Short mmCIF file of C-alpha atoms in Angstrom, two decimals:
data_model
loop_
_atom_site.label_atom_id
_atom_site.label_comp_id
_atom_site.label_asym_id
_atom_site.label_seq_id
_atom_site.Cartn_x
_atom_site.Cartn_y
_atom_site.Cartn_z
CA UNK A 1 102.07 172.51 49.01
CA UNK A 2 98.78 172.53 50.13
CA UNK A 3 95.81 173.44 47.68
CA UNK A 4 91.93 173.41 47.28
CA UNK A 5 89.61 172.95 44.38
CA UNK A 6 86.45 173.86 43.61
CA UNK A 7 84.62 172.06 41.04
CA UNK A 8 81.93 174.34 39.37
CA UNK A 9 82.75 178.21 39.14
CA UNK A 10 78.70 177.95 38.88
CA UNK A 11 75.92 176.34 40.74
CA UNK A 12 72.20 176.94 40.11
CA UNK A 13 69.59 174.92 42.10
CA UNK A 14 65.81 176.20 42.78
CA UNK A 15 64.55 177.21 45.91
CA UNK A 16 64.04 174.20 48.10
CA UNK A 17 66.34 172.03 46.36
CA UNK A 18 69.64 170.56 48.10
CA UNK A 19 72.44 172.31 47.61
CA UNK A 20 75.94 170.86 46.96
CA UNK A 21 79.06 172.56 46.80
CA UNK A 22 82.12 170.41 46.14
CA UNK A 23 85.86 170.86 47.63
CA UNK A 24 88.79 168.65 47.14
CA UNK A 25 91.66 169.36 48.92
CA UNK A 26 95.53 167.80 48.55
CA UNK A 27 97.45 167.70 51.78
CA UNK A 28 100.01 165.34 52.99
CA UNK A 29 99.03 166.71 56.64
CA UNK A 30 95.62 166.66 58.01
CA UNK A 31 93.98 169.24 56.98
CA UNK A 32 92.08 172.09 58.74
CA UNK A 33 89.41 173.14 55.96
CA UNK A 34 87.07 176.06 55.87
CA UNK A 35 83.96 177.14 54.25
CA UNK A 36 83.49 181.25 53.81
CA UNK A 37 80.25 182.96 51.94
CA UNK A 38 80.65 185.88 50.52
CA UNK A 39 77.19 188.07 50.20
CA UNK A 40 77.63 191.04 47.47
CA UNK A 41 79.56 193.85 48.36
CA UNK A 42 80.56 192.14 51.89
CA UNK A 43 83.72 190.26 52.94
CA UNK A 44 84.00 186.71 53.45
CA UNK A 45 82.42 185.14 56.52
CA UNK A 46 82.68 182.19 58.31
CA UNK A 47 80.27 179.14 57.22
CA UNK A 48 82.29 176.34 59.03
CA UNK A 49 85.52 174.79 59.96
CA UNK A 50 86.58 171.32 60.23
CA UNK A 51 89.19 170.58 62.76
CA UNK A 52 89.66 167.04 62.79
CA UNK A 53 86.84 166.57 65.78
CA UNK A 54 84.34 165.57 63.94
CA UNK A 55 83.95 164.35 60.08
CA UNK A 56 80.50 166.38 59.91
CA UNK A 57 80.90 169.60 60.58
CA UNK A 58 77.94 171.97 60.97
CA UNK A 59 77.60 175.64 60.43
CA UNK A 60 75.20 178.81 60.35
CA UNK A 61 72.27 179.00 57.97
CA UNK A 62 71.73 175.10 58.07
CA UNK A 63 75.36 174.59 56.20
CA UNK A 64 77.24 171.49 57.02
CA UNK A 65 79.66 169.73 55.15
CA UNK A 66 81.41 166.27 55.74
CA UNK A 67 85.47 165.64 56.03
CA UNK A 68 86.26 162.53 53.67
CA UNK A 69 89.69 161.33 53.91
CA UNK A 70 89.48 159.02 51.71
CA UNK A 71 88.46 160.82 48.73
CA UNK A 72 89.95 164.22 50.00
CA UNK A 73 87.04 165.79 50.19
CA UNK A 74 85.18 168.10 52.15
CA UNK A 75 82.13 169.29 50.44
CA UNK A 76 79.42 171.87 51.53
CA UNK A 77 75.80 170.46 51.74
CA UNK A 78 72.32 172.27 52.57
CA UNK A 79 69.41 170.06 52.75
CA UNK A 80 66.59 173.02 51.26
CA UNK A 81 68.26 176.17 49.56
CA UNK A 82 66.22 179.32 50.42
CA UNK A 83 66.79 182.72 47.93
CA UNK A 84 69.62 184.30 50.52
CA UNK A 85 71.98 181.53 50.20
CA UNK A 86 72.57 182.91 46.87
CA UNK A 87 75.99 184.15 47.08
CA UNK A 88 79.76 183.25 46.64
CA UNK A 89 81.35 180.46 48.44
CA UNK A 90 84.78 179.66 48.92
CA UNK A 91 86.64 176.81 50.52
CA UNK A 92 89.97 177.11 52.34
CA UNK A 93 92.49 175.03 53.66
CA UNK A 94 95.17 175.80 56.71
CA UNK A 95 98.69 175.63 55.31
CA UNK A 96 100.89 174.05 57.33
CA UNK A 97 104.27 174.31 55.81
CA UNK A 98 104.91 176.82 58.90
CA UNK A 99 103.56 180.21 57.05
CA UNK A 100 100.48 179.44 58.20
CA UNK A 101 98.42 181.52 55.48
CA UNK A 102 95.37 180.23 54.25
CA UNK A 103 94.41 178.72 50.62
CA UNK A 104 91.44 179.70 48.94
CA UNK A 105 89.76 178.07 46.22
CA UNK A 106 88.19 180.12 43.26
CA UNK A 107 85.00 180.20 44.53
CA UNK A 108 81.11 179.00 43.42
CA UNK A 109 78.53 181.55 42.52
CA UNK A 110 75.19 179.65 44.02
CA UNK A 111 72.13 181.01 41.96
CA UNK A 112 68.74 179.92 43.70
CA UNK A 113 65.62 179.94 41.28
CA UNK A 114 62.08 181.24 42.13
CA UNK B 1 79.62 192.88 61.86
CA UNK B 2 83.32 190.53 61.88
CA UNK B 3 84.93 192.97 64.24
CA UNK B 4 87.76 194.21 61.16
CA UNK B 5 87.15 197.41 60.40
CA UNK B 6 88.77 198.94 56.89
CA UNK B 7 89.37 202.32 55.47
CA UNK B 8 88.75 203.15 53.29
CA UNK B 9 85.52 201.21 51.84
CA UNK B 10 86.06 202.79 48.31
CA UNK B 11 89.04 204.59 46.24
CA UNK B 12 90.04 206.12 42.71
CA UNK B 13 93.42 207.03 42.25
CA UNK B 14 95.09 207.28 38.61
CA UNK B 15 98.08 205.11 37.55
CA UNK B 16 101.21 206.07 38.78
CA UNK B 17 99.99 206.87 42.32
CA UNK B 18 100.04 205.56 45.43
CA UNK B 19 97.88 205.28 48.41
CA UNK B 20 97.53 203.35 51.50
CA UNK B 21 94.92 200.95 52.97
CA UNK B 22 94.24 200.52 56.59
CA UNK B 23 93.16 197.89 59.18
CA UNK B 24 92.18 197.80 62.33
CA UNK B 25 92.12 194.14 63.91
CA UNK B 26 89.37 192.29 66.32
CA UNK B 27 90.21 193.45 69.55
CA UNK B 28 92.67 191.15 70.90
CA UNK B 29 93.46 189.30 67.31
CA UNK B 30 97.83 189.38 66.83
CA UNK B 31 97.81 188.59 63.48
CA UNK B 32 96.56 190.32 60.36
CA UNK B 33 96.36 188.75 56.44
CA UNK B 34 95.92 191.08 53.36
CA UNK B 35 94.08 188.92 50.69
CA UNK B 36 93.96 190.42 47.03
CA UNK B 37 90.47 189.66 45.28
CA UNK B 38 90.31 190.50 41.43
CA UNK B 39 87.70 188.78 38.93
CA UNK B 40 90.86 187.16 36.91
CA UNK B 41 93.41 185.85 39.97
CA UNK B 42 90.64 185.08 42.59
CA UNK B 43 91.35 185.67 45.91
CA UNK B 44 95.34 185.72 46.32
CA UNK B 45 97.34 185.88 49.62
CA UNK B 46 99.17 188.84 49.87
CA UNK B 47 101.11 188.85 53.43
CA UNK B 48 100.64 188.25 56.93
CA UNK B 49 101.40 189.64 60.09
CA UNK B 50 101.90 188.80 63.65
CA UNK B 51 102.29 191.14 66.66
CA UNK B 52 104.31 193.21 64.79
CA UNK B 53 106.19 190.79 62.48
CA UNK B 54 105.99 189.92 58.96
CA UNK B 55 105.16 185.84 59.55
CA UNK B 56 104.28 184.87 55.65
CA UNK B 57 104.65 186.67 51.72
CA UNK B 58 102.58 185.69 49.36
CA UNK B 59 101.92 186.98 45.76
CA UNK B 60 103.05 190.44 46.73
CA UNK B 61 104.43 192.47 44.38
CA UNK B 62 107.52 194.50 44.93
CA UNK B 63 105.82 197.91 44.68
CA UNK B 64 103.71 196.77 47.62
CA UNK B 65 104.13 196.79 50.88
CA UNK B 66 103.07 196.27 54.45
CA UNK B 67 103.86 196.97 57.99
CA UNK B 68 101.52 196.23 61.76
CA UNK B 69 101.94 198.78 63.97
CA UNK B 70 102.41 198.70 68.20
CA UNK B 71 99.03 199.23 68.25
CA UNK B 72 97.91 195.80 66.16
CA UNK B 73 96.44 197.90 63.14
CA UNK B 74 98.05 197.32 60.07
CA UNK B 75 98.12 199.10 56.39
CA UNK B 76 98.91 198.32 53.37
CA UNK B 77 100.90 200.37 51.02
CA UNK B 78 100.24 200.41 47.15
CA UNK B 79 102.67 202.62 44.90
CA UNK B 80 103.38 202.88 41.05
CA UNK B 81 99.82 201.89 40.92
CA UNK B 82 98.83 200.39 37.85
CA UNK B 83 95.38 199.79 35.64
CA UNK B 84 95.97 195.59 36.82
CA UNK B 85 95.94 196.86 40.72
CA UNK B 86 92.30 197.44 40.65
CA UNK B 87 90.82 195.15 42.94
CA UNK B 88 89.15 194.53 46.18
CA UNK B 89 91.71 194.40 48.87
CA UNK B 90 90.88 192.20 52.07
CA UNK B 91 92.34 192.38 55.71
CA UNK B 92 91.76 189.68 57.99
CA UNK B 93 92.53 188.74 61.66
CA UNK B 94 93.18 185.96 64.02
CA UNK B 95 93.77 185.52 67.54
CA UNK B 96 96.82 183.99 66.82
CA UNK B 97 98.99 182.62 64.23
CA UNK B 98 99.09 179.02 63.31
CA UNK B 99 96.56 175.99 61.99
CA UNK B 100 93.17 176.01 62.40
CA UNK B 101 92.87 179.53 63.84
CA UNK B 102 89.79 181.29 62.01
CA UNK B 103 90.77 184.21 59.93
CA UNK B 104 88.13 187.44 60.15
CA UNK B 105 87.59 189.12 57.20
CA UNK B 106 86.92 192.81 57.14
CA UNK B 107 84.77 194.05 54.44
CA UNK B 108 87.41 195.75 51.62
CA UNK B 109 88.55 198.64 50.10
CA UNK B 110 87.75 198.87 46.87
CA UNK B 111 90.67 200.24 44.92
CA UNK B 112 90.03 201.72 40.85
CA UNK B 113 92.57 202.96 39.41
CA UNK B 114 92.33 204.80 36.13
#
């Protein structure tokens, strides 16, 4: 089965400072992978999606993150965090043992300091 | 705005009850997802839809249920609720059903129960 992990449940960084979110994934299919933010109170919304086009991926807000094979990762990157990005984020991969649902990681809480 | 509109946003109901959650689809999405978010199991896959038919089951619970109508919206049925059901309750939608399609999230309905 296919499955995603999130390393940190926490992530502080100060404003201006690169952000890095990391996501492992274990799939013996290529993967499609996901990145959702979720802002307080709001549902989940779509960062990016990697779909085996491209190994960098970019999304809104000045998100991207980069498809490893190698090392099974996919991990979210922002060159200069600004005070909104602090919210949750969760990676996801695309099952595809035929039920097609998605897996979610647990999630990292990004905290941006003053 | 995603386009997934949910009803409703917030509810308290007392243990033992039951009520249901709706979901209205982007226009033009076939398939609907009902994600389970609680601070101690994450955010859980409940069951998915498509045009009508159940297409995946998750970690949902017997005294739960779901059903998409002619009409594409969906709902999903809580009974014999208990204190552990309080949670924030997700529907999503896709255009169709399969890898790499991006899933919409609505914004919840919180459900308390007491």
């Amino acid at each position: 089965a296919q499955s995603v992990t999130q390393l940190g449940s926490h992530v502080s960084v100060s404003e201006g400072a690169l952000v890095l979110l990391r996501c492992n994934y274990s799939s013996s299919v290529p993967p499609y992978l996901f990145w959702y933010v979720q802002y307080p109170n709001q549902g989940l919304q779509l960062l990016l999606k990697y779909t085996s086009a491209a190994t960098l991926v970019k999304g809104i807000n000045g998100f991207e993150a980069e498809f490893k094979k190698s090392e099974t990762s996919f991990h979210l990157t922002k060159p200069s965090a600004h005070m909104s990005d602090a919210a949750e984020y969760f990676c996801a991969v695309s099952d595809s043992s035929g039920t097609y649902k998605y897996i979610f990681g647990t999630g990292t809480r990004l905290k941006v300091l003053a | 705005d995603s386009g997934v509109t949910q009803t409703p946003k917030h509810l308290i109901t007392a243990t033992g009850q039951r009520v249901t959650l709706r979901c209205s689809p982007r226009s033009g999405d076939l398939s609907v997802y009902w994600y389970q978010q609680s601070l101690d199991q994450g955010l859980q896959f409940l069951i998915q839809y498509y045009n009508g038919e159940e297409r995946a089951k998750g970690n949902i619970l017997e005294r739960f249920s779901a059903q998409q109508f002619p009409d594409l919206h969906s709902e999903l049925n809580l009974s014999s609720l208990e204190l552990g059901d309080s949670a924030l309750y997700f529907c999503a939608s896709s255009a169709r059903t399969g890898e790499g399609n991006t899933i919409y999230f609505g914004e919840g309905s919180w459900l308390t129960v007491v």
